[in-house]
């Protein structure tokens, strides 16, 4: 099949459904498509990636410190530049250089306000939109959780994922039937 032209058509060897099987567990009646948990994670992950990218861009392309100085402020500019980054060096400058403002530290770049909040919100909403808590995925900030509470969290996440687990089981059975058809066909040939 190419565009509207059919080059060759034949009856598929497997007549019990489509040859492409899906593992998704939810059906969208409005758009008539099957979807899984990844669809719910699209928006939160988009915000998380965007905010992280912006933070990294800001860090990478802004000033990371340093100094601006006039050439008359020091006798040996090369030695000054070498010693400036050292924490234990005593740097000799000409009289009046510091008080006259001939040496000025470069402004340190600050992250725009609110980006860390956007990133935290995006990360926390990953669990909220799917109903799967971070503890189920192995991340726990609270080490003092009782075993009963942990068990309840695991049961909650398992019940949220139940339809997807069922769809994986059904996929495995359907896919095995599809492969049996093709194995029979290969054995006959």
Short mmCIF file of N, CA and C in Angstrom, two decimals:
data_model
loop_
_atom_site.label_atom_id
_atom_site.label_comp_id
_atom_site.label_asym_id
_atom_site.label_seq_id
_atom_site.Cartn_x
_atom_site.Cartn_y
_atom_site.Cartn_z
N UNK A 1 0.85 -1.18 0.00
CA UNK A 1 0.00 0.00 0.00
C UNK A 1 0.89 1.23 0.00
N UNK A 2 0.64 2.14 -0.91
CA UNK A 2 1.35 3.41 -0.95
C UNK A 2 0.36 4.49 -1.34
N UNK A 3 0.16 5.41 -0.43
CA UNK A 3 -0.84 6.46 -0.62
C UNK A 3 -2.19 5.80 -0.88
N UNK A 4 -2.77 5.96 -2.07
CA UNK A 4 -4.07 5.33 -2.37
C UNK A 4 -3.92 4.13 -3.28
N UNK A 5 -2.70 3.77 -3.63
CA UNK A 5 -2.46 2.65 -4.54
C UNK A 5 -2.17 1.38 -3.74
N UNK A 6 -2.89 0.31 -4.05
CA UNK A 6 -2.66 -0.99 -3.45
C UNK A 6 -1.87 -1.83 -4.45
N UNK A 7 -0.65 -2.20 -4.09
CA UNK A 7 0.21 -2.98 -4.99
C UNK A 7 -0.12 -4.47 -4.94
N UNK A 8 -0.39 -4.96 -3.73
CA UNK A 8 -0.66 -6.38 -3.58
C UNK A 8 -1.53 -6.56 -2.34
N UNK A 9 -2.59 -7.36 -2.50
CA UNK A 9 -3.40 -7.63 -1.32
C UNK A 9 -3.59 -9.13 -1.20
N UNK A 10 -3.68 -9.57 0.04
CA UNK A 10 -3.83 -11.00 0.30
C UNK A 10 -4.49 -11.17 1.66
N UNK A 11 -4.99 -12.35 1.89
CA UNK A 11 -5.62 -12.66 3.16
C UNK A 11 -4.52 -12.97 4.17
N UNK A 12 -4.57 -12.30 5.30
CA UNK A 12 -3.56 -12.51 6.34
C UNK A 12 -3.69 -13.93 6.88
N UNK A 13 -2.57 -14.56 7.21
CA UNK A 13 -2.64 -15.92 7.76
C UNK A 13 -3.36 -15.98 9.10
N UNK A 14 -3.28 -14.94 9.87
CA UNK A 14 -3.90 -14.90 11.20
C UNK A 14 -5.19 -14.12 11.11
N UNK A 15 -6.31 -14.78 11.36
CA UNK A 15 -7.61 -14.14 11.20
C UNK A 15 -8.29 -13.80 12.52
N UNK A 16 -7.57 -13.83 13.62
CA UNK A 16 -8.16 -13.52 14.92
C UNK A 16 -7.72 -12.15 15.42
N UNK A 17 -7.93 -11.13 14.65
CA UNK A 17 -7.56 -9.77 15.08
C UNK A 17 -6.40 -9.23 14.28
N UNK A 18 -5.92 -8.10 14.70
CA UNK A 18 -4.83 -7.44 14.00
C UNK A 18 -3.50 -8.13 14.29
N UNK A 19 -2.54 -7.97 13.37
CA UNK A 19 -1.21 -8.55 13.60
C UNK A 19 -0.36 -7.65 14.50
N UNK A 20 -0.77 -6.41 14.67
CA UNK A 20 -0.09 -5.52 15.62
C UNK A 20 -0.93 -5.51 16.90
N UNK A 21 -0.33 -5.94 18.00
CA UNK A 21 -1.03 -6.02 19.27
C UNK A 21 -0.59 -4.86 20.17
N UNK A 22 -1.48 -4.41 21.04
CA UNK A 22 -1.17 -3.28 21.92
C UNK A 22 -1.13 -3.74 23.38
N UNK A 23 -0.33 -3.04 24.18
CA UNK A 23 -0.24 -3.34 25.61
C UNK A 23 -0.96 -2.29 26.45
N UNK A 24 -1.62 -1.35 25.82
CA UNK A 24 -2.26 -0.27 26.57
C UNK A 24 -3.55 -0.76 27.21
N UNK A 25 -3.92 -0.12 28.31
CA UNK A 25 -5.05 -0.63 29.08
C UNK A 25 -6.28 0.23 29.13
N UNK A 26 -6.23 1.46 28.64
CA UNK A 26 -7.38 2.36 28.72
C UNK A 26 -7.83 2.74 27.31
N UNK A 27 -9.14 2.93 27.17
CA UNK A 27 -9.68 3.29 25.86
C UNK A 27 -10.26 4.69 25.93
N UNK A 28 -9.91 5.53 24.96
CA UNK A 28 -10.42 6.89 24.86
C UNK A 28 -11.59 6.86 23.89
N UNK A 29 -12.81 6.93 24.42
CA UNK A 29 -14.02 6.87 23.59
C UNK A 29 -14.15 8.06 22.67
N UNK A 30 -13.65 9.21 23.09
CA UNK A 30 -13.77 10.43 22.30
C UNK A 30 -12.93 10.35 21.02
N UNK A 31 -11.70 9.85 21.15
CA UNK A 31 -10.80 9.78 19.99
C UNK A 31 -10.69 8.37 19.40
N UNK A 32 -11.37 7.41 20.00
CA UNK A 32 -11.36 6.02 19.54
C UNK A 32 -9.94 5.43 19.43
N UNK A 33 -9.16 5.63 20.48
CA UNK A 33 -7.80 5.07 20.52
C UNK A 33 -7.54 4.47 21.89
N UNK A 34 -6.65 3.49 21.90
CA UNK A 34 -6.18 2.91 23.16
C UNK A 34 -4.99 3.72 23.64
N UNK A 35 -4.86 3.86 24.94
CA UNK A 35 -3.71 4.58 25.48
C UNK A 35 -3.29 3.96 26.80
N UNK A 36 -2.07 4.28 27.21
CA UNK A 36 -1.51 3.74 28.44
C UNK A 36 -1.07 4.84 29.38
N UNK A 37 -0.27 4.48 30.34
CA UNK A 37 0.15 5.40 31.39
C UNK A 37 1.07 6.50 30.86
N UNK A 38 1.76 6.25 29.76
CA UNK A 38 2.69 7.23 29.21
C UNK A 38 1.96 8.49 28.76
N UNK A 39 0.75 8.33 28.25
CA UNK A 39 -0.03 9.49 27.79
C UNK A 39 -0.29 10.46 28.93
N UNK A 40 -0.54 9.95 30.14
CA UNK A 40 -0.80 10.82 31.28
C UNK A 40 0.46 11.54 31.74
N UNK A 41 1.61 10.96 31.44
CA UNK A 41 2.87 11.55 31.89
C UNK A 41 3.44 12.57 30.91
N UNK A 42 2.80 12.76 29.76
CA UNK A 42 3.36 13.66 28.74
C UNK A 42 3.50 15.10 29.23
N UNK A 43 2.44 15.69 29.76
CA UNK A 43 2.50 17.09 30.17
C UNK A 43 3.44 17.32 31.35
N UNK A 44 3.33 16.55 32.46
CA UNK A 44 4.27 16.79 33.56
C UNK A 44 5.72 16.61 33.15
N UNK A 45 6.01 15.62 32.31
CA UNK A 45 7.40 15.42 31.89
C UNK A 45 7.85 16.54 30.97
N UNK A 46 6.94 17.08 30.17
CA UNK A 46 7.29 18.21 29.30
C UNK A 46 7.67 19.43 30.13
N UNK A 47 6.87 19.71 31.19
CA UNK A 47 7.20 20.83 32.07
C UNK A 47 8.51 20.58 32.82
N UNK A 48 8.71 19.35 33.29
CA UNK A 48 9.94 19.01 34.00
C UNK A 48 11.16 19.18 33.12
N UNK A 49 11.08 18.68 31.89
CA UNK A 49 12.22 18.79 30.96
C UNK A 49 12.48 20.25 30.59
N UNK A 50 11.42 21.01 30.35
CA UNK A 50 11.57 22.42 29.97
C UNK A 50 12.21 23.22 31.10
N UNK A 51 11.74 23.02 32.33
CA UNK A 51 12.30 23.80 33.44
C UNK A 51 13.74 23.39 33.71
N UNK A 52 14.05 22.10 33.63
CA UNK A 52 15.42 21.66 33.82
C UNK A 52 16.33 22.20 32.72
N UNK A 53 15.85 22.22 31.49
CA UNK A 53 16.63 22.76 30.38
C UNK A 53 16.91 24.25 30.57
N UNK A 54 15.91 24.99 31.03
CA UNK A 54 16.09 26.42 31.26
C UNK A 54 17.10 26.68 32.38
N UNK A 55 17.03 25.89 33.44
CA UNK A 55 17.98 26.04 34.55
C UNK A 55 19.39 25.77 34.06
N UNK A 56 19.58 24.68 33.32
CA UNK A 56 20.91 24.34 32.81
C UNK A 56 21.41 25.39 31.82
N UNK A 57 20.53 25.94 31.00
CA UNK A 57 20.92 26.99 30.04
C UNK A 57 21.40 28.23 30.79
N UNK A 58 20.65 28.60 31.83
CA UNK A 58 21.01 29.78 32.61
C UNK A 58 22.37 29.60 33.28
N UNK A 59 22.59 28.42 33.83
CA UNK A 59 23.88 28.14 34.48
C UNK A 59 25.00 28.16 33.45
N UNK A 60 24.78 27.55 32.30
CA UNK A 60 25.85 27.42 31.30
C UNK A 60 26.24 28.74 30.65
N UNK A 61 25.28 29.63 30.42
CA UNK A 61 25.58 30.82 29.62
C UNK A 61 25.65 32.11 30.41
N UNK A 62 25.69 32.04 31.72
CA UNK A 62 25.84 33.25 32.52
C UNK A 62 27.21 33.29 33.17
N UNK A 63 27.54 34.45 33.70
CA UNK A 63 28.84 34.64 34.34
C UNK A 63 28.96 33.73 35.56
N UNK A 64 30.13 33.15 35.71
CA UNK A 64 30.38 32.27 36.85
C UNK A 64 31.41 32.89 37.79
N UNK A 65 31.45 34.19 37.82
CA UNK A 65 32.39 34.88 38.69
C UNK A 65 33.53 35.47 37.89
N UNK A 66 34.60 35.78 38.59
CA UNK A 66 35.75 36.39 37.95
C UNK A 66 35.90 37.83 38.40
N UNK A 67 36.78 38.54 37.72
CA UNK A 67 37.07 39.91 38.12
C UNK A 67 37.32 40.76 36.88
N UNK A 68 36.99 42.02 36.98
CA UNK A 68 37.33 42.99 35.95
C UNK A 68 38.32 43.97 36.58
N UNK A 69 39.41 44.27 35.88
CA UNK A 69 40.38 45.20 36.45
C UNK A 69 41.00 46.06 35.36
N UNK A 70 41.44 47.23 35.77
CA UNK A 70 42.14 48.12 34.86
C UNK A 70 43.61 47.72 34.84
N UNK A 71 44.28 47.90 33.73
CA UNK A 71 45.68 47.49 33.62
C UNK A 71 46.59 48.26 34.56
N UNK A 72 46.18 49.46 34.97
CA UNK A 72 47.02 50.24 35.89
C UNK A 72 46.85 49.79 37.34
N UNK A 73 45.89 48.87 37.58
CA UNK A 73 45.65 48.41 38.96
C UNK A 73 46.71 47.43 39.43
N UNK A 74 47.36 46.72 38.51
CA UNK A 74 48.37 45.71 38.89
C UNK A 74 49.61 45.89 38.03
N UNK A 75 50.77 45.46 38.61
CA UNK A 75 52.02 45.53 37.85
C UNK A 75 52.16 44.37 36.87
N UNK A 76 51.74 43.17 37.30
CA UNK A 76 51.91 41.96 36.50
C UNK A 76 50.53 41.31 36.27
N UNK A 77 49.85 41.66 35.18
CA UNK A 77 48.50 41.11 34.94
C UNK A 77 48.46 39.59 34.86
N UNK A 78 49.46 38.95 34.30
CA UNK A 78 49.47 37.48 34.17
C UNK A 78 49.52 36.83 35.55
N UNK A 79 50.41 37.35 36.44
CA UNK A 79 50.50 36.81 37.80
C UNK A 79 49.19 37.06 38.55
N UNK A 80 48.59 38.23 38.37
CA UNK A 80 47.32 38.56 39.02
C UNK A 80 46.23 37.57 38.61
N UNK A 81 46.14 37.29 37.30
CA UNK A 81 45.11 36.36 36.81
C UNK A 81 45.34 34.95 37.34
N UNK A 82 46.59 34.53 37.44
CA UNK A 82 46.91 33.20 37.95
C UNK A 82 46.58 33.08 39.43
N UNK A 83 46.86 34.13 40.21
CA UNK A 83 46.66 34.07 41.65
C UNK A 83 45.23 34.37 42.07
N UNK A 84 44.44 34.99 41.22
CA UNK A 84 43.10 35.42 41.62
C UNK A 84 42.22 34.25 42.05
N UNK A 85 42.31 33.12 41.38
CA UNK A 85 41.46 31.98 41.70
C UNK A 85 41.96 31.20 42.91
N UNK A 86 43.19 31.43 43.33
CA UNK A 86 43.75 30.69 44.46
C UNK A 86 43.20 31.25 45.76
N UNK A 87 42.83 30.36 46.68
CA UNK A 87 42.26 30.79 47.95
C UNK A 87 43.33 31.22 48.95
N UNK A 88 44.57 30.78 48.78
CA UNK A 88 45.62 31.10 49.75
C UNK A 88 46.63 32.13 49.25
N UNK A 89 46.42 32.69 48.07
CA UNK A 89 47.37 33.64 47.51
C UNK A 89 47.11 35.05 48.05
N UNK A 90 48.19 35.77 48.30
CA UNK A 90 48.10 37.19 48.64
C UNK A 90 48.43 37.95 47.36
N UNK A 91 47.51 38.71 46.89
CA UNK A 91 47.67 39.37 45.60
C UNK A 91 48.03 40.84 45.83
N UNK A 92 49.16 41.25 45.29
CA UNK A 92 49.62 42.63 45.41
C UNK A 92 49.02 43.46 44.27
N UNK A 93 48.40 44.57 44.64
CA UNK A 93 47.86 45.49 43.65
C UNK A 93 48.45 46.87 43.90
N UNK A 94 48.35 47.74 42.95
CA UNK A 94 48.89 49.11 43.08
C UNK A 94 48.05 49.93 44.05
N UNK A 95 48.67 50.93 44.61
CA UNK A 95 47.98 51.81 45.56
C UNK A 95 46.76 52.47 44.89
N UNK A 96 45.68 52.48 45.61
CA UNK A 96 44.45 53.11 45.13
C UNK A 96 43.63 52.27 44.17
N UNK A 97 44.10 51.05 43.85
CA UNK A 97 43.36 50.22 42.90
C UNK A 97 42.04 49.74 43.49
N UNK A 98 42.07 49.30 44.72
CA UNK A 98 40.84 48.78 45.34
C UNK A 98 39.92 49.94 45.74
N UNK A 99 40.49 50.94 46.42
CA UNK A 99 39.66 52.06 46.87
C UNK A 99 39.16 52.90 45.69
N UNK A 100 39.91 52.91 44.60
CA UNK A 100 39.49 53.67 43.42
C UNK A 100 38.54 52.92 42.52
N UNK A 101 38.23 51.68 42.87
CA UNK A 101 37.28 50.89 42.09
C UNK A 101 37.85 50.39 40.78
N UNK A 102 39.20 50.23 40.73
CA UNK A 102 39.82 49.74 39.50
C UNK A 102 39.71 48.21 39.38
N UNK A 103 39.35 47.56 40.48
CA UNK A 103 39.14 46.10 40.49
C UNK A 103 37.70 45.86 40.95
N UNK A 104 36.93 45.24 40.10
CA UNK A 104 35.52 44.97 40.41
C UNK A 104 35.21 43.50 40.17
N UNK A 105 34.59 42.82 41.12
CA UNK A 105 34.19 41.44 40.86
C UNK A 105 33.03 41.42 39.86
N UNK A 106 33.05 40.42 38.98
CA UNK A 106 31.93 40.26 38.05
C UNK A 106 30.72 39.76 38.82
N UNK A 107 29.57 40.19 38.40
CA UNK A 107 28.34 39.78 39.08
C UNK A 107 28.08 38.30 38.85
N UNK A 108 27.74 37.61 39.93
CA UNK A 108 27.38 36.20 39.82
C UNK A 108 25.95 36.12 39.30
N UNK A 109 25.74 35.23 38.36
CA UNK A 109 24.39 35.06 37.80
C UNK A 109 23.52 34.32 38.80
N UNK A 110 22.30 34.76 38.90
CA UNK A 110 21.33 34.08 39.76
C UNK A 110 20.29 33.42 38.86
N UNK A 111 19.78 32.29 39.31
CA UNK A 111 18.72 31.63 38.55
C UNK A 111 17.46 32.47 38.61
N UNK A 112 16.69 32.50 37.54
CA UNK A 112 15.43 33.23 37.58
C UNK A 112 14.54 32.66 38.69
N UNK A 113 13.83 33.51 39.36
CA UNK A 113 12.99 33.05 40.46
C UNK A 113 11.83 32.24 39.92
N UNK A 114 11.52 31.18 40.63
CA UNK A 114 10.36 30.37 40.28
C UNK A 114 10.65 29.13 39.47
N UNK A 115 11.83 29.03 38.84
CA UNK A 115 12.11 27.85 38.02
C UNK A 115 12.16 26.59 38.86
N UNK A 116 12.76 26.69 40.05
CA UNK A 116 12.84 25.50 40.89
C UNK A 116 11.46 25.05 41.35
N UNK A 117 10.54 26.00 41.51
CA UNK A 117 9.16 25.64 41.88
C UNK A 117 8.45 24.92 40.73
N UNK A 118 8.69 25.39 39.50
CA UNK A 118 8.09 24.73 38.33
C UNK A 118 8.64 23.30 38.22
N UNK A 119 9.93 23.15 38.43
CA UNK A 119 10.55 21.82 38.35
C UNK A 119 10.00 20.89 39.43
N UNK A 120 9.88 21.39 40.66
CA UNK A 120 9.33 20.57 41.75
C UNK A 120 7.88 20.21 41.47
N UNK A 121 7.10 21.16 40.97
CA UNK A 121 5.70 20.89 40.67
C UNK A 121 5.57 19.82 39.59
N UNK A 122 6.41 19.92 38.55
CA UNK A 122 6.36 18.94 37.47
C UNK A 122 6.72 17.55 37.98
N UNK A 123 7.74 17.46 38.82
CA UNK A 123 8.14 16.16 39.36
C UNK A 123 7.08 15.57 40.28
N UNK A 124 6.48 16.41 41.12
CA UNK A 124 5.47 15.88 42.03
C UNK A 124 4.19 15.50 41.29
N UNK A 125 3.88 16.20 40.19
CA UNK A 125 2.65 15.89 39.47
C UNK A 125 2.75 14.59 38.68
N UNK A 126 3.96 14.07 38.47
CA UNK A 126 4.10 12.78 37.77
C UNK A 126 3.34 11.69 38.54
N UNK A 127 3.51 11.69 39.84
CA UNK A 127 2.79 10.71 40.65
C UNK A 127 1.32 11.03 40.78
N UNK A 128 0.99 12.32 40.80
CA UNK A 128 -0.40 12.72 41.00
C UNK A 128 -1.28 12.40 39.79
N UNK A 129 -0.77 12.59 38.58
CA UNK A 129 -1.60 12.34 37.40
C UNK A 129 -1.77 10.85 37.12
N UNK A 130 -0.82 10.04 37.55
CA UNK A 130 -0.93 8.60 37.31
C UNK A 130 -1.53 7.86 38.49
N UNK A 131 -1.41 8.45 39.69
CA UNK A 131 -1.88 7.76 40.89
C UNK A 131 -0.84 6.83 41.47
N UNK A 132 0.35 6.81 40.89
CA UNK A 132 1.42 5.94 41.38
C UNK A 132 2.36 6.78 42.24
N UNK A 133 2.51 6.40 43.49
CA UNK A 133 3.36 7.18 44.37
C UNK A 133 4.84 6.84 44.16
N UNK A 134 5.71 7.77 44.58
CA UNK A 134 7.15 7.60 44.38
C UNK A 134 7.69 6.42 45.19
N UNK A 135 7.08 6.14 46.32
CA UNK A 135 7.55 5.03 47.15
C UNK A 135 7.42 3.70 46.42
N UNK A 136 6.37 3.58 45.61
CA UNK A 136 6.18 2.34 44.84
C UNK A 136 7.30 2.15 43.83
N UNK A 137 7.80 3.25 43.31
CA UNK A 137 8.88 3.20 42.33
C UNK A 137 10.25 3.12 42.99
N UNK A 138 10.30 3.12 44.32
CA UNK A 138 11.57 2.93 45.03
C UNK A 138 12.17 4.20 45.59
N UNK A 139 11.47 5.33 45.52
CA UNK A 139 12.00 6.58 46.06
C UNK A 139 11.22 6.95 47.30
N UNK A 140 11.91 7.03 48.42
CA UNK A 140 11.24 7.39 49.66
C UNK A 140 12.11 8.34 50.46
N UNK A 141 11.60 9.54 50.73
CA UNK A 141 12.34 10.49 51.56
C UNK A 141 12.09 10.22 53.03
N UNK A 142 10.95 9.62 53.35
CA UNK A 142 10.59 9.36 54.74
C UNK A 142 11.00 7.93 55.10
N UNK A 143 12.00 7.80 55.93
CA UNK A 143 12.51 6.47 56.32
C UNK A 143 11.75 5.89 57.52
N UNK A 144 10.86 6.67 58.13
CA UNK A 144 10.16 6.23 59.33
C UNK A 144 8.74 5.70 59.04
N UNK A 145 8.49 5.26 57.83
CA UNK A 145 7.17 4.78 57.44
C UNK A 145 6.98 3.36 57.98
N UNK A 146 5.79 3.11 58.54
CA UNK A 146 5.52 1.78 59.07
C UNK A 146 5.29 0.79 57.94
N UNK A 147 5.46 -0.49 58.25
CA UNK A 147 5.27 -1.54 57.25
C UNK A 147 3.83 -1.56 56.75
N UNK A 148 2.87 -1.30 57.64
CA UNK A 148 1.45 -1.29 57.26
C UNK A 148 1.18 -0.17 56.25
N UNK A 149 1.73 1.01 56.51
CA UNK A 149 1.54 2.13 55.59
C UNK A 149 2.18 1.83 54.23
N UNK A 150 3.38 1.24 54.26
CA UNK A 150 4.07 0.90 53.02
C UNK A 150 3.26 -0.12 52.23
N UNK A 151 2.67 -1.11 52.92
CA UNK A 151 1.84 -2.12 52.28
C UNK A 151 0.60 -1.48 51.63
N UNK A 152 -0.01 -0.50 52.31
CA UNK A 152 -1.17 0.18 51.75
C UNK A 152 -0.81 0.97 50.50
N UNK A 153 0.36 1.58 50.51
CA UNK A 153 0.82 2.33 49.34
C UNK A 153 1.04 1.39 48.16
N UNK A 154 1.64 0.25 48.41
CA UNK A 154 1.89 -0.73 47.34
C UNK A 154 0.56 -1.24 46.78
N UNK A 155 -0.41 -1.51 47.65
CA UNK A 155 -1.73 -1.97 47.19
C UNK A 155 -2.42 -0.90 46.35
N UNK A 156 -2.29 0.37 46.77
CA UNK A 156 -2.90 1.47 46.02
C UNK A 156 -2.30 1.54 44.62
N UNK A 157 -0.97 1.52 44.52
CA UNK A 157 -0.31 1.62 43.22
C UNK A 157 -0.63 0.41 42.36
N UNK A 158 -0.71 -0.76 42.96
CA UNK A 158 -1.03 -1.98 42.21
C UNK A 158 -2.44 -1.91 41.66
N UNK A 159 -3.37 -1.36 42.45
CA UNK A 159 -4.75 -1.25 41.95
C UNK A 159 -4.84 -0.23 40.82
N UNK A 160 -4.02 0.82 40.87
CA UNK A 160 -4.01 1.80 39.78
C UNK A 160 -3.47 1.15 38.50
N UNK A 161 -2.47 0.30 38.66
CA UNK A 161 -1.83 -0.33 37.50
C UNK A 161 -2.54 -1.62 37.05
N UNK A 162 -3.59 -2.03 37.75
CA UNK A 162 -4.22 -3.32 37.46
C UNK A 162 -4.68 -3.45 36.02
N UNK A 163 -5.32 -2.41 35.48
CA UNK A 163 -5.81 -2.53 34.10
C UNK A 163 -4.66 -2.66 33.12
N UNK A 164 -3.52 -2.02 33.42
CA UNK A 164 -2.36 -2.15 32.53
C UNK A 164 -1.74 -3.53 32.64
N UNK A 165 -1.72 -4.07 33.86
CA UNK A 165 -1.19 -5.42 34.05
C UNK A 165 -2.08 -6.43 33.33
N UNK A 166 -3.40 -6.24 33.44
CA UNK A 166 -4.33 -7.11 32.72
C UNK A 166 -4.11 -7.01 31.22
N UNK A 167 -3.89 -5.79 30.72
CA UNK A 167 -3.70 -5.63 29.28
C UNK A 167 -2.40 -6.28 28.82
N UNK A 168 -1.38 -6.27 29.67
CA UNK A 168 -0.12 -6.95 29.32
C UNK A 168 -0.35 -8.46 29.25
N UNK A 169 -1.13 -8.98 30.20
CA UNK A 169 -1.45 -10.42 30.17
C UNK A 169 -2.22 -10.78 28.90
N UNK A 170 -3.23 -9.96 28.58
CA UNK A 170 -4.00 -10.21 27.36
C UNK A 170 -3.12 -10.08 26.11
N UNK A 171 -2.22 -9.10 26.11
CA UNK A 171 -1.30 -8.93 25.00
C UNK A 171 -0.45 -10.19 24.82
N UNK A 172 0.05 -10.72 25.93
CA UNK A 172 0.91 -11.91 25.85
C UNK A 172 0.16 -13.08 25.25
N UNK A 173 -1.09 -13.28 25.66
CA UNK A 173 -1.89 -14.39 25.13
C UNK A 173 -2.18 -14.17 23.65
N UNK A 174 -2.63 -12.95 23.29
CA UNK A 174 -2.92 -12.64 21.87
C UNK A 174 -1.67 -12.78 21.00
N UNK A 175 -0.55 -12.29 21.51
CA UNK A 175 0.69 -12.36 20.74
C UNK A 175 1.14 -13.81 20.56
N UNK A 176 0.95 -14.63 21.60
CA UNK A 176 1.31 -16.05 21.50
C UNK A 176 0.45 -16.73 20.44
N UNK A 177 -0.86 -16.42 20.39
CA UNK A 177 -1.74 -17.00 19.37
C UNK A 177 -1.30 -16.58 17.97
N UNK A 178 -0.92 -15.30 17.83
CA UNK A 178 -0.44 -14.80 16.55
C UNK A 178 0.83 -15.55 16.12
N UNK A 179 1.75 -15.72 17.06
CA UNK A 179 3.00 -16.42 16.73
C UNK A 179 2.76 -17.90 16.41
N UNK A 180 1.77 -18.52 17.07
CA UNK A 180 1.44 -19.92 16.75
C UNK A 180 0.99 -20.06 15.30
N UNK A 181 0.19 -19.09 14.84
CA UNK A 181 -0.25 -19.12 13.45
C UNK A 181 0.95 -19.10 12.51
N UNK A 182 1.90 -18.20 12.77
CA UNK A 182 3.06 -18.07 11.91
C UNK A 182 4.01 -19.27 12.06
N UNK A 183 4.08 -19.84 13.24
CA UNK A 183 4.92 -21.04 13.43
C UNK A 183 4.36 -22.21 12.62
N UNK A 184 3.00 -22.36 12.64
CA UNK A 184 2.36 -23.41 11.85
C UNK A 184 2.65 -23.20 10.35
N UNK A 185 2.54 -21.95 9.92
CA UNK A 185 2.78 -21.64 8.51
C UNK A 185 4.24 -21.93 8.13
N UNK A 186 5.17 -21.60 8.99
CA UNK A 186 6.59 -21.88 8.73
C UNK A 186 6.85 -23.39 8.72
N UNK A 187 6.19 -24.11 9.61
CA UNK A 187 6.40 -25.57 9.68
C UNK A 187 5.86 -26.26 8.42
N UNK A 188 4.75 -25.75 7.88
CA UNK A 188 4.19 -26.35 6.64
C UNK A 188 5.09 -26.08 5.46
N UNK A 189 5.73 -24.94 5.44
CA UNK A 189 6.60 -24.60 4.30
C UNK A 189 7.99 -25.18 4.49
#
